[in-house]
mmCIF file of C-alpha atoms in Angstrom:
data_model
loop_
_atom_site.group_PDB
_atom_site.id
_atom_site.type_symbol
_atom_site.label_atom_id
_atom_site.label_comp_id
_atom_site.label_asym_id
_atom_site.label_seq_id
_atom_site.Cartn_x
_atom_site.Cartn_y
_atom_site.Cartn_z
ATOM 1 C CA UNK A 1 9.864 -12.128 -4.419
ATOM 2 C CA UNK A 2 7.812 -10.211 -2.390
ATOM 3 C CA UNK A 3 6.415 -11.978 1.221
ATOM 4 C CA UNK A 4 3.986 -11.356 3.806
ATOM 5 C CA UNK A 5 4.313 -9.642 6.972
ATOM 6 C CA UNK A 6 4.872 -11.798 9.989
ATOM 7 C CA UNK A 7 4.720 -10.817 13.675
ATOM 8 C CA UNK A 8 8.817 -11.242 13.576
ATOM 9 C CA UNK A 9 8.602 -8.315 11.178
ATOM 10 C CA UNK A 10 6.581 -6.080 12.562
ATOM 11 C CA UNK A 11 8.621 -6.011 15.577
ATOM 12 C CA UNK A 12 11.728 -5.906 13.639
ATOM 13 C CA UNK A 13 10.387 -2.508 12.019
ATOM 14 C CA UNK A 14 8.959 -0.997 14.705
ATOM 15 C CA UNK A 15 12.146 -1.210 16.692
ATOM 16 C CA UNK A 16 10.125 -3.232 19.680
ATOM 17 C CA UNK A 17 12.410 -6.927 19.002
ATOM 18 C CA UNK A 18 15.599 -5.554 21.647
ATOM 19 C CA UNK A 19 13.531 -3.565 24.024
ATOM 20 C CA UNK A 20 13.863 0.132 22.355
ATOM 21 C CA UNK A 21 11.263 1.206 23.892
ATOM 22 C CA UNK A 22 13.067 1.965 27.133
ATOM 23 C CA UNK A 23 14.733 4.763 25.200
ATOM 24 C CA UNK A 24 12.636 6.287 23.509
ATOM 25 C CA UNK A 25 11.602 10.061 23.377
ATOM 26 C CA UNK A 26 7.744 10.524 22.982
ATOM 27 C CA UNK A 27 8.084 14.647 23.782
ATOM 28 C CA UNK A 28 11.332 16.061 22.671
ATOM 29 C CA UNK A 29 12.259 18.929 24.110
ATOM 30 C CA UNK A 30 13.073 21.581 21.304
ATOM 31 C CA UNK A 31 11.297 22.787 18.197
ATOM 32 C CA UNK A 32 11.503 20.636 15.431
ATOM 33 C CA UNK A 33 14.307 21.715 12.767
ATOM 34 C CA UNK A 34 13.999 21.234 8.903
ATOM 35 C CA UNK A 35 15.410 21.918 5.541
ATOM 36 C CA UNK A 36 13.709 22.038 2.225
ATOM 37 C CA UNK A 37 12.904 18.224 0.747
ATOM 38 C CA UNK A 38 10.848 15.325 1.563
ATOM 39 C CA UNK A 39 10.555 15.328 5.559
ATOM 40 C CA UNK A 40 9.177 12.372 7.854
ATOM 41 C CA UNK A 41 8.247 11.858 11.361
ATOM 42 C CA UNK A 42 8.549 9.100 13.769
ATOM 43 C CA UNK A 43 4.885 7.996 14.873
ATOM 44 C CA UNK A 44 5.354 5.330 16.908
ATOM 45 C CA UNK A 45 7.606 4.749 19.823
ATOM 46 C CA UNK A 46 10.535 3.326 17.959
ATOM 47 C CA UNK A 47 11.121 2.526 14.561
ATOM 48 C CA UNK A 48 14.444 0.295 12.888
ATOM 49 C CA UNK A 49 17.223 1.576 10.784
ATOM 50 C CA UNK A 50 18.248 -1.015 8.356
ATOM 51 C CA UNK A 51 21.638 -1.382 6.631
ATOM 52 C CA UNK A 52 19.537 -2.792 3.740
ATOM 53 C CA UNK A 53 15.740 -2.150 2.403
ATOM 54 C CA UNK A 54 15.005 -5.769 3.265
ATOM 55 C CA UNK A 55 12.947 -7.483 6.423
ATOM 56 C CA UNK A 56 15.967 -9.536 7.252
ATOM 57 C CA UNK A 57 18.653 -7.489 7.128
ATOM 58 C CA UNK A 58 21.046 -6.008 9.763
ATOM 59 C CA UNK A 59 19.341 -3.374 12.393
ATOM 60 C CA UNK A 60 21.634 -0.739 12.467
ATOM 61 C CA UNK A 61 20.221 1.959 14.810
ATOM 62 C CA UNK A 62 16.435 3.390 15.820
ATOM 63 C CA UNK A 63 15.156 6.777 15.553
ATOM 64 C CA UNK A 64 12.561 7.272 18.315
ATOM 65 C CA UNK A 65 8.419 8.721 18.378
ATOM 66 C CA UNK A 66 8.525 12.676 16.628
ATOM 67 C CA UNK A 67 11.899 12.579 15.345
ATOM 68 C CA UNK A 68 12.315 14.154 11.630
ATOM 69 C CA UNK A 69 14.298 12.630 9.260
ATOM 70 C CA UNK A 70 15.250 13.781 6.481
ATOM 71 C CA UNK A 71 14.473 11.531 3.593
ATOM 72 C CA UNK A 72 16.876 11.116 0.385
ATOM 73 C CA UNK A 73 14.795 8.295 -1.596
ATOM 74 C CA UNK A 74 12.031 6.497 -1.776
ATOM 75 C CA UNK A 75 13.090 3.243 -2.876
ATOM 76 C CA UNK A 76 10.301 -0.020 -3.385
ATOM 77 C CA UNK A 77 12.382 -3.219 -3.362
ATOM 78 C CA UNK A 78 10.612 -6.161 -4.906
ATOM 79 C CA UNK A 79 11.473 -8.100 -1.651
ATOM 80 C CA UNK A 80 8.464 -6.364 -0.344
ATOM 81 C CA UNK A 81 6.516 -6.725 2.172
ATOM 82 C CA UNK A 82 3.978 -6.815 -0.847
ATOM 83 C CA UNK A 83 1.023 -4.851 1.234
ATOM 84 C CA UNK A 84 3.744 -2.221 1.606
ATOM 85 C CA UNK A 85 6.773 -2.115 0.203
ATOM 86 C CA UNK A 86 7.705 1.568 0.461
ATOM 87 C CA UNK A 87 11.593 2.405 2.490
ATOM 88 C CA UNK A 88 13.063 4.878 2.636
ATOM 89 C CA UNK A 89 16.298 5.811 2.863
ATOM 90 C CA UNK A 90 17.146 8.110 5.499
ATOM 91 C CA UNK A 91 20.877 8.614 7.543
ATOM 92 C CA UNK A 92 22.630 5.792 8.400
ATOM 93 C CA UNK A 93 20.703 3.125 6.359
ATOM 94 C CA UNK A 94 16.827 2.475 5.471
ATOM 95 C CA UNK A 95 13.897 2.637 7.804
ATOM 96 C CA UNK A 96 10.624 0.861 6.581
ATOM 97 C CA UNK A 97 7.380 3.441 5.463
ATOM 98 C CA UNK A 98 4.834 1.931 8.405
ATOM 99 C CA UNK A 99 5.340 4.250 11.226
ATOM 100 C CA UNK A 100 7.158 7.441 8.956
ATOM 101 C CA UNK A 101 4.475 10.293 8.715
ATOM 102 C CA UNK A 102 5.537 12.246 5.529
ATOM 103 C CA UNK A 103 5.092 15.917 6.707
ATOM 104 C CA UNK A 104 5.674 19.456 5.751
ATOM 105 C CA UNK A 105 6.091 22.301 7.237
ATOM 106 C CA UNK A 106 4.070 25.667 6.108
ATOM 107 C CA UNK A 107 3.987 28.644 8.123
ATOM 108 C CA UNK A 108 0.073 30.292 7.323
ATOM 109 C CA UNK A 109 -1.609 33.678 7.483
ATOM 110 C CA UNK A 110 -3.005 34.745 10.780
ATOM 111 C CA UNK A 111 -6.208 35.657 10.777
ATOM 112 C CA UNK A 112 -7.414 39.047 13.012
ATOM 113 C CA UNK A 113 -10.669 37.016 14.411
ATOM 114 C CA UNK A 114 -12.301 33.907 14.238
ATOM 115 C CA UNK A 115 -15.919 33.192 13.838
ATOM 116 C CA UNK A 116 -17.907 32.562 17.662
ATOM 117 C CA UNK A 117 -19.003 29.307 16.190
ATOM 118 C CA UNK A 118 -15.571 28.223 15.201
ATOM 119 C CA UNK A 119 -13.571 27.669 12.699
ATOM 120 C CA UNK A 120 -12.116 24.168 11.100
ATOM 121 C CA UNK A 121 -8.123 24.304 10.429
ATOM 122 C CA UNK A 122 -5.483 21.844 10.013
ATOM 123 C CA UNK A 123 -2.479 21.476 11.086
ATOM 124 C CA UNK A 124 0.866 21.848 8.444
ATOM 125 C CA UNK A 125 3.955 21.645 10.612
ATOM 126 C CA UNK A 126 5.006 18.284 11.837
ATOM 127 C CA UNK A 127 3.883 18.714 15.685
ATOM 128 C CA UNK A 128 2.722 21.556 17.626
ATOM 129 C CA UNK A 129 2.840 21.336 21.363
ATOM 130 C CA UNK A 130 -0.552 22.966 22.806
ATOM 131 C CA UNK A 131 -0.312 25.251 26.445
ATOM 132 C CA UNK A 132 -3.144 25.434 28.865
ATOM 133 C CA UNK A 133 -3.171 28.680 30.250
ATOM 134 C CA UNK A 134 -5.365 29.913 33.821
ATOM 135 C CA UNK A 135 -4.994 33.148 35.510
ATOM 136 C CA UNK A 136 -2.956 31.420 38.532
ATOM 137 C CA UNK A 137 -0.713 28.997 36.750
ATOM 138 C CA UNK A 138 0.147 31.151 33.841
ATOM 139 C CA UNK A 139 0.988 29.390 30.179
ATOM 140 C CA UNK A 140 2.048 25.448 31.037
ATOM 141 C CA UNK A 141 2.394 22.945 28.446
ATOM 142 C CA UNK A 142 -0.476 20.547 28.196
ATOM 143 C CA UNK A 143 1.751 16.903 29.317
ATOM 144 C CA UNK A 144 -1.003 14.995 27.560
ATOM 145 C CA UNK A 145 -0.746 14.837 23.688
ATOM 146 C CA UNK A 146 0.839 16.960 21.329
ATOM 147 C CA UNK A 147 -1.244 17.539 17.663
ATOM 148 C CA UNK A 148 0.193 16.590 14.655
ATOM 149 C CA UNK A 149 0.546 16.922 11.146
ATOM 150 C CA UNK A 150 -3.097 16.830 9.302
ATOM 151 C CA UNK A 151 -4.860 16.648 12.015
ATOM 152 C CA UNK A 152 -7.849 18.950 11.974
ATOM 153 C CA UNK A 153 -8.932 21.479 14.750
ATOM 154 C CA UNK A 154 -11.981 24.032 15.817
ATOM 155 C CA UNK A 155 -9.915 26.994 16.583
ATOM 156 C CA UNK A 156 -12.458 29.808 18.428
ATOM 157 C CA UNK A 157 -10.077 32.740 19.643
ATOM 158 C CA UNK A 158 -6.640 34.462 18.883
ATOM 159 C CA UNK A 159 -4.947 35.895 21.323
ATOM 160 C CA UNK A 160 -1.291 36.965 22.670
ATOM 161 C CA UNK A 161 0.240 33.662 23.581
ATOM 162 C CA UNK A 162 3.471 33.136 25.667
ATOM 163 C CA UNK A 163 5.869 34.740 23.412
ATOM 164 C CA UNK A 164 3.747 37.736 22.423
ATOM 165 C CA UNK A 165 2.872 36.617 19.563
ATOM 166 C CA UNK A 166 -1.003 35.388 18.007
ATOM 167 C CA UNK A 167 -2.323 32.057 19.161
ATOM 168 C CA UNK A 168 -5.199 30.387 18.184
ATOM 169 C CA UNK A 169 -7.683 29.195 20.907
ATOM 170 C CA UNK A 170 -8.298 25.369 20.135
ATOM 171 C CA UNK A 171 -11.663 24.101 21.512
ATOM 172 C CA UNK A 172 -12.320 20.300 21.991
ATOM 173 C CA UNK A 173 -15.038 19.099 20.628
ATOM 174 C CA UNK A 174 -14.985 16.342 23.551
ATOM 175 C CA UNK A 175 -15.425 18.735 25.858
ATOM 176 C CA UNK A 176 -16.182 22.022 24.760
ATOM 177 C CA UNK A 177 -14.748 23.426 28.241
ATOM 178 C CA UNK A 178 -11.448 22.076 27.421
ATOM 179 C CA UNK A 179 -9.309 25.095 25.143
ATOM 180 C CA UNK A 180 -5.368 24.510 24.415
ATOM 181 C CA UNK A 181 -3.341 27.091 22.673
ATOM 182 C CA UNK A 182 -1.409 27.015 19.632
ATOM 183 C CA UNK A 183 0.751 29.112 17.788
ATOM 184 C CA UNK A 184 -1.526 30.541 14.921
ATOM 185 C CA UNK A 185 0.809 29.933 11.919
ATOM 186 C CA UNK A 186 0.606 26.375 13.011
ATOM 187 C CA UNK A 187 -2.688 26.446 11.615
ATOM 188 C CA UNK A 188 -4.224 26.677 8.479
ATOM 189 C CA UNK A 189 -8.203 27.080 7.796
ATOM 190 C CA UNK A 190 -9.473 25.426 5.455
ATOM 191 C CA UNK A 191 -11.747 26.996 2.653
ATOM 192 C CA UNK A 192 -15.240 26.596 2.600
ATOM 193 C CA UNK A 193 -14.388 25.548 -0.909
ATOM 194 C CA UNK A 194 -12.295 22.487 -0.088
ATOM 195 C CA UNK A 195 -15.174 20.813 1.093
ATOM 196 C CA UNK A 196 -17.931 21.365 -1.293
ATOM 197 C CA UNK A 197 -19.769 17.801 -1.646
ATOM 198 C CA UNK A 198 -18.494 15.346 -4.493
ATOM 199 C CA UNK A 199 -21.191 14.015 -6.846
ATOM 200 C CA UNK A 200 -24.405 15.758 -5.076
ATOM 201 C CA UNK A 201 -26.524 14.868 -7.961
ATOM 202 C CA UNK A 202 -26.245 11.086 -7.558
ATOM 203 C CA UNK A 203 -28.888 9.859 -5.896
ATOM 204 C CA UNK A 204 -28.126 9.321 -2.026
ATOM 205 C CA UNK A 205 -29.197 5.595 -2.449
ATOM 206 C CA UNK A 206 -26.953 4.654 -5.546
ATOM 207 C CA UNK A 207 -24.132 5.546 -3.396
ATOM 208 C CA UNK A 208 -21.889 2.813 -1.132
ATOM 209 C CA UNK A 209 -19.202 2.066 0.190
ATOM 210 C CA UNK A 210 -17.335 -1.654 0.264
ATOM 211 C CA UNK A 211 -14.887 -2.560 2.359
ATOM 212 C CA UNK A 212 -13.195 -5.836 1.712
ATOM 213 C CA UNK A 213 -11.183 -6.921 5.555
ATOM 214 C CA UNK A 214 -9.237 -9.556 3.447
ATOM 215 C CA UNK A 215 -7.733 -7.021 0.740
ATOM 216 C CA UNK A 216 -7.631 -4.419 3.010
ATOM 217 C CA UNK A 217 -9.530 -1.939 0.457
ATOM 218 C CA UNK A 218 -12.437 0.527 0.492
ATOM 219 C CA UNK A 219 -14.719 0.771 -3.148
ATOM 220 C CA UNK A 220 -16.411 3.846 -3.179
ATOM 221 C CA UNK A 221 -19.743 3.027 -5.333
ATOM 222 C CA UNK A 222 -22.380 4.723 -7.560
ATOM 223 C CA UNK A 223 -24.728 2.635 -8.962
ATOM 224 C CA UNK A 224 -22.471 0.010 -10.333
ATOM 225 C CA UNK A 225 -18.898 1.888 -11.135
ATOM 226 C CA UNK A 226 -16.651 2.218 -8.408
ATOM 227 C CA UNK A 227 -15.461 5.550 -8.703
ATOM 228 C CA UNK A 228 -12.918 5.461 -6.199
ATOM 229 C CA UNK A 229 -10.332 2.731 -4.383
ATOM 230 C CA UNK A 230 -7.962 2.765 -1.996
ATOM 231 C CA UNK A 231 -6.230 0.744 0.667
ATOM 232 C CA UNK A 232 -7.732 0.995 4.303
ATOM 233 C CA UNK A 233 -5.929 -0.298 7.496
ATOM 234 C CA UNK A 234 -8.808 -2.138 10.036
ATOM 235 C CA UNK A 235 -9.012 -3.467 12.884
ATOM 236 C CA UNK A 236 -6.889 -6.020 14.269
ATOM 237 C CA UNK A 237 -7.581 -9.523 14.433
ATOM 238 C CA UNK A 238 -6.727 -10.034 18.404
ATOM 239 C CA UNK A 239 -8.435 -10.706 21.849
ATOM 240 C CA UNK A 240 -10.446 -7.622 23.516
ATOM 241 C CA UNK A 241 -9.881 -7.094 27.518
ATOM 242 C CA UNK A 242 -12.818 -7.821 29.576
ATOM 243 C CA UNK A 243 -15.843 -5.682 28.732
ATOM 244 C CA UNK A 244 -14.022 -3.843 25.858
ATOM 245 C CA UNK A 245 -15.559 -3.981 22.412
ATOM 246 C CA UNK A 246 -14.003 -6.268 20.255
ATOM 247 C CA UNK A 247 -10.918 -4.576 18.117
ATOM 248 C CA UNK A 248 -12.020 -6.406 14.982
ATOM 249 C CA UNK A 249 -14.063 -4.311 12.240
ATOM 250 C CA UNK A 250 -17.513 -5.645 12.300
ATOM 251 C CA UNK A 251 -18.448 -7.285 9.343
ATOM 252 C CA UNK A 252 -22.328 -6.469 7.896
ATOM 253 C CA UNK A 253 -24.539 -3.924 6.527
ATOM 254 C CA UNK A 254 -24.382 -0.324 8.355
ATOM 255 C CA UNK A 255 -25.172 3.238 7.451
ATOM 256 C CA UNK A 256 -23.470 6.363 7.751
ATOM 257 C CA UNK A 257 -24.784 7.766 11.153
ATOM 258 C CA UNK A 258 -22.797 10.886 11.890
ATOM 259 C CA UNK A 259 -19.615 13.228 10.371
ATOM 260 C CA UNK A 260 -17.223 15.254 12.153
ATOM 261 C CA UNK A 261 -14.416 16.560 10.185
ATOM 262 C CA UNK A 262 -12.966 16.588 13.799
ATOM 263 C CA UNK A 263 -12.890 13.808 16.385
ATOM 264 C CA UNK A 264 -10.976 13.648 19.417
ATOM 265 C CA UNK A 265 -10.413 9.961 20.446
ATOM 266 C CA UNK A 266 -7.897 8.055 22.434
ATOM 267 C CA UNK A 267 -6.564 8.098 25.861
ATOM 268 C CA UNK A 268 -8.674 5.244 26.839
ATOM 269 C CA UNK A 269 -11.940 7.109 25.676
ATOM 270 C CA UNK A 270 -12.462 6.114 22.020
ATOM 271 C CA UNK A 271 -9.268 4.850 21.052
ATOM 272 C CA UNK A 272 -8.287 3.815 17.755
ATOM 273 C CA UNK A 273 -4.490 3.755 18.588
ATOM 274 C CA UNK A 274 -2.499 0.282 18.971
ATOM 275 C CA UNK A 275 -0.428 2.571 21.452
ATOM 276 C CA UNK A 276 -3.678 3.964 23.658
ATOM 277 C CA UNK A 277 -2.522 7.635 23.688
ATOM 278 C CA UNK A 278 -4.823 10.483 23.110
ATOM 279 C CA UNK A 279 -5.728 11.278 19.799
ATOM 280 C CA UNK A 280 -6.920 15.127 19.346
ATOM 281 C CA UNK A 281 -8.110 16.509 15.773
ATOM 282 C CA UNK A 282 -8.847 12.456 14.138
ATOM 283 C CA UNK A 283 -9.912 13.957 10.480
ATOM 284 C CA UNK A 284 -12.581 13.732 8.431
ATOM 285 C CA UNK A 285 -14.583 10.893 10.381
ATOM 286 C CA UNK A 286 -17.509 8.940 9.646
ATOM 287 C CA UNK A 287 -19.270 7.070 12.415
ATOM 288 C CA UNK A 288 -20.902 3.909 10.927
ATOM 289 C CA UNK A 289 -21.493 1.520 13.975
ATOM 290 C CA UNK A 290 -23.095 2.103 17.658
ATOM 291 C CA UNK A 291 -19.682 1.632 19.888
ATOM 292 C CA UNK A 292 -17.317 4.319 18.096
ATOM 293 C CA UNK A 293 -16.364 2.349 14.605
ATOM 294 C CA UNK A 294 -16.098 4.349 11.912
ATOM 295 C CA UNK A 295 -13.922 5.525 8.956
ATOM 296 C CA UNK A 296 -11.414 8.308 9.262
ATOM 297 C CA UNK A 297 -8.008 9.636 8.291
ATOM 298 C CA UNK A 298 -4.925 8.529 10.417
ATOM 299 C CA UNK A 299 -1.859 10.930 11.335
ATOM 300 C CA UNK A 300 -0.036 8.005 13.517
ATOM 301 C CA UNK A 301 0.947 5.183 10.836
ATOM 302 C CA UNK A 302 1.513 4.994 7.470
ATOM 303 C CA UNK A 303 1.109 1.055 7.571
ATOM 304 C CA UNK A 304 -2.715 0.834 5.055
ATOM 305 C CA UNK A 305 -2.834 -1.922 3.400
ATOM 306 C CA UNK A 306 -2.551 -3.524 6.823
ATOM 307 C CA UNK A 307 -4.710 -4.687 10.186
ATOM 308 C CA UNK A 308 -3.963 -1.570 12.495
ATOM 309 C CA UNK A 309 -6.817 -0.250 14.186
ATOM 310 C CA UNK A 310 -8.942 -1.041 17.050
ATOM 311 C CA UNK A 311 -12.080 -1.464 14.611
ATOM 312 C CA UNK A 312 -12.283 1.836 12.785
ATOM 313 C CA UNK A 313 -10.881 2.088 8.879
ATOM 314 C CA UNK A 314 -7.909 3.886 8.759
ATOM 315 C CA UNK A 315 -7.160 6.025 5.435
ATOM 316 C CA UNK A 316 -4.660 7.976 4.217
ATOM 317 C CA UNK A 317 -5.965 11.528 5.127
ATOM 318 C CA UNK A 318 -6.166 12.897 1.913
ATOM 319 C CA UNK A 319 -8.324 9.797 0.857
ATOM 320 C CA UNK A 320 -10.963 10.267 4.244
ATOM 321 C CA UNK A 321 -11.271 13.781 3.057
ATOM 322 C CA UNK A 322 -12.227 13.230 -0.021
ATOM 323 C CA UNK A 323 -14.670 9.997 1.343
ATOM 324 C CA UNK A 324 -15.994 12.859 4.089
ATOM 325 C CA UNK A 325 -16.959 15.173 0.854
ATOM 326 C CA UNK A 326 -18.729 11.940 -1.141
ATOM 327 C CA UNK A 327 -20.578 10.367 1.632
ATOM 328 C CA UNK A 328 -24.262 11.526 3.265
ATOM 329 C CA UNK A 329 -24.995 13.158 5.519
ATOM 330 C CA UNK A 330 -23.865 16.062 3.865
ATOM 331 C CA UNK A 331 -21.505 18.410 6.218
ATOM 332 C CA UNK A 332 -22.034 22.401 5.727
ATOM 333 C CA UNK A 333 -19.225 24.124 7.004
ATOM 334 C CA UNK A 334 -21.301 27.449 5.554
ATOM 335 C CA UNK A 335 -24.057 26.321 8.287
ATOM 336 C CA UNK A 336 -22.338 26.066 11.583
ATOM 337 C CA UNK A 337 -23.747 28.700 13.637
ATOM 338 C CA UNK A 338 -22.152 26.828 16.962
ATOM 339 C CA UNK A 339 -20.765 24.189 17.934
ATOM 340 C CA UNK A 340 -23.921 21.411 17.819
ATOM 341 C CA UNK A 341 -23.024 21.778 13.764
ATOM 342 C CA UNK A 342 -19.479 20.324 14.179
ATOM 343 C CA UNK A 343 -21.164 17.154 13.322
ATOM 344 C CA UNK A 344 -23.802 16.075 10.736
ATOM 345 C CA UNK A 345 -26.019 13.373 12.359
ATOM 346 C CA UNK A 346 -28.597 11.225 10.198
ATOM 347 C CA UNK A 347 -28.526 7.874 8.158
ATOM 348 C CA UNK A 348 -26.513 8.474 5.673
ATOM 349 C CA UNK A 349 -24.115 6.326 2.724
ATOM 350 C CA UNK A 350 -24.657 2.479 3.007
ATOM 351 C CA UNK A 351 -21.144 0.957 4.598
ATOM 352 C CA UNK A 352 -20.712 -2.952 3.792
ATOM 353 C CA UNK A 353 -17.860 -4.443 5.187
ATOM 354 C CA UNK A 354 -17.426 -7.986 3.849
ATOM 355 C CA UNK A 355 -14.852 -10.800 4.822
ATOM 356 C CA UNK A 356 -13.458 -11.495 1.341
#
C-alpha cells in the first residue's frame, strides 16, 4: 500500500538525514561521460542509494549534485510514495525519481551567424559550464551556475572559444550586459515552428487555467473541457524570512501578465529554488502575480506532484512548453526584432488557483 511522504522521507531521499551534504560535489571537475540508454543527473546536493525501492529500506551509498547515472529500470513499486512512485534502479541499489533529471545528450549543428536580436535555443547535454571572457583575464569559468539540461537560452554571437572551436555568445536577459560562452553544439535552436500557438481560434476568454494546491494539478480549460492535465509542484507550505514574500502559491483569481520563454531567476534575486542557487535559462515562463509567481518548467527536480517551489508552479518542461504555446499573450518568436520582444507583456489567460 502506497503512503504519503513525510519529512523523515524526504530527507531520507535526498541524502540530507547523516549530513551528506558535507561531501558533496556541486561542480565536478571533468566533462560529463555517457553511453547510449536512459541517462540521469543528480539535481540536488545529495540524493540516497537504496538497497531496496522502498522509503524504509537500507541507505546504501549517495551519489552527489551533477553526477550521471546510468539508469537500468524504471521500476514503480506499489509501496509508493503514491504522489510519486517512480525509482530507479541505478549501480549499487535504487535511488528515488525526485531529484534525478532524465537527460540526453545531442551534439547540434552550428550555425555560421545568429540573428542581432537573438536567437532562443535549448540546451541538450546534461550541463554545460559557461566562461566569461575580457581582454585582460582571458577565458575563466563563470564560478556561479552552470546551465543545464532544457533550459532555454538567447544566444547573440558565435565566435572562437577557448579551444578553437565555435561558441555561442549567451546574453542574459537579466542583464543584457552580462554574456557567458558556451560551446555551440551544446545548443540547439529551436524552430520557429515548435512554437506556433495551440488552439488560436478559441476565443481568448473561454480559455483558463485551474490549479488545484491540494492535488497538486494544473486543468488547462476551454469553455468547459479540460483539454489538458498534469501534475504541478507549488509552493511550499513554510514560514517566509522577514520581509520575503511568502513561499506559498497564492490562492485567487489572476491573469496572465507576461511570457518569457527565458527567465533567469535565483541567486537570491527571484528564486524559485529550495536550494537558493542561481537559476539561468527557467523555460517557458508565465508571470501571473505582482512579486515574481508564475508558472514555468523546472530543470532542478523531478519531485511534481509535490510542494517544491517558493510560490511559482513547477512543470515538467515539456508540459510548460506546451502551456507557454496555449496561453495569451501570444509570444512571436517571428517578431523579435531585439531584445524588448523576449517577453510578451499584457493580460492574458485567466489563472485560478484554488485550495481544494
Amino acid at each position: 500500500m502506497s503512503r504519503a511522504l513525510s519529512r523523515r522521507d524526504f530527507l531520507k531521499i535526498s541524502g540530507l538525514a547523516l549530513g551528506s551534504l558535507a561531501f558533496s560535489n556541486d561542480f565536478p571537475p571533468g566533462q560529463w561521460e555517457y553511453e547510449p540508454g536512459l541517462l540521469g543527473r543528480v539535481a540536488y546536493p545529495s540524493v540516497s542509494v537504496f538497497d531496496a525501492p522502498v522509503l524504509d529500506a537500507q541507505t546504501v551509498g549517495y551519489r552527489f549534485r551533477d553526477e550521471l547515472l546510468h539508469i537500468y529500470k524504471v521500476v514503480r513499486p506499489l509501496s509508493g510514495p503514491a504522489y510519486n512512485p517512480v525509482w530507479y534502479r541505478v549501480w549499487g541499489g535504487y535511488v528515488h525519481s525526485a531529484f534525478i533529471q532524465i537527460v540526453e545528450v545531442r551534439i547540434n549543428p552550428v550555425l555560421d551567424s545568429v540573428p542581432e536580436a537573438g536567437l532562443l535555443t535549448e540546451l541538450t547535454v546534461p550541463y554545460s559550464q559557461p566562461f566569461n571572457y575580457s581582454s585582460p583575464d582571458g577565458w575563466e569559468p563563470n564560478s556561479d551556475f552552470y546551465i543545464y539540461y532544457q533550459s532555454t537560452h538567447w544566444i547573440t554571437d558565435v565566435v572562437e572559444g577557448r579551444d578553437g572551436q565555435p561558441w555561442y555568445q549567451i546574453t542574459d536577459e537579466l542583464d543584457y550586459r552580462f554574456r557567458y560562452y558556451v560551446p555551440a553544439g551544446h545548443l540547439r535552436p529551436i524552430p520557429f515552428e515548435e512554437l506556433t500557438p495551440i488552439s488560436p481560434e478559441v476565443p481568448p476568454d473561454e480559455k483558463r487555467i485551474e490549479i488545484s494546491l491540494k492535488w497538486q494539478v494544473l486543468s488547462a480549460i476551454e469553455g468547459d473541457n479540460v483539454v489538458f492535465r498534469t501534475r504541478i509542484s507549488s509552493g511550499v507550505d513554510k514560514p517566509s524570512p522577514p520581509g520575503a514574500l511568502p513561499p506559498q502559491t497564492p490562492v485567487g483569481m489572476f491573469f496572465i501578465q507576461s511570457k518569457m520563454p527565458s527567465k533567469h531567476m535565483g541567486a537570491g534575486r527571484l528564486t524559485d529554488d529550495l536550494d537558493d542557487r542561481a537559476l539561468p535559462g527557467v523555460p517557458w515562463t508565465a508571470f501571473f502575480e505582482t512579486g515574481g509567481y508564475a508558472i514555468h518548467g523546472a530543470y532542478w527536480h523531478n519531485n511534481f506532484g509535490w510542494p517544491m517551489s517558493r510560490g511559482c508552479v513547477n512543470m515538467r518542461n515539456e508540459d510548460a512548453k506546451w502551456l507557454f504555446r496555449w496561453t495569451n499573450p501570444v509570444w512571436d518568436p517571428r517578431a523579435v526584432s531585439d531584445s524588448t520582444d523576449w517577453e510578451a507583456r499584457r493580460q492574458g489567460t485567466r489563472v485560478d488557483v484554488v485550495e481544494g
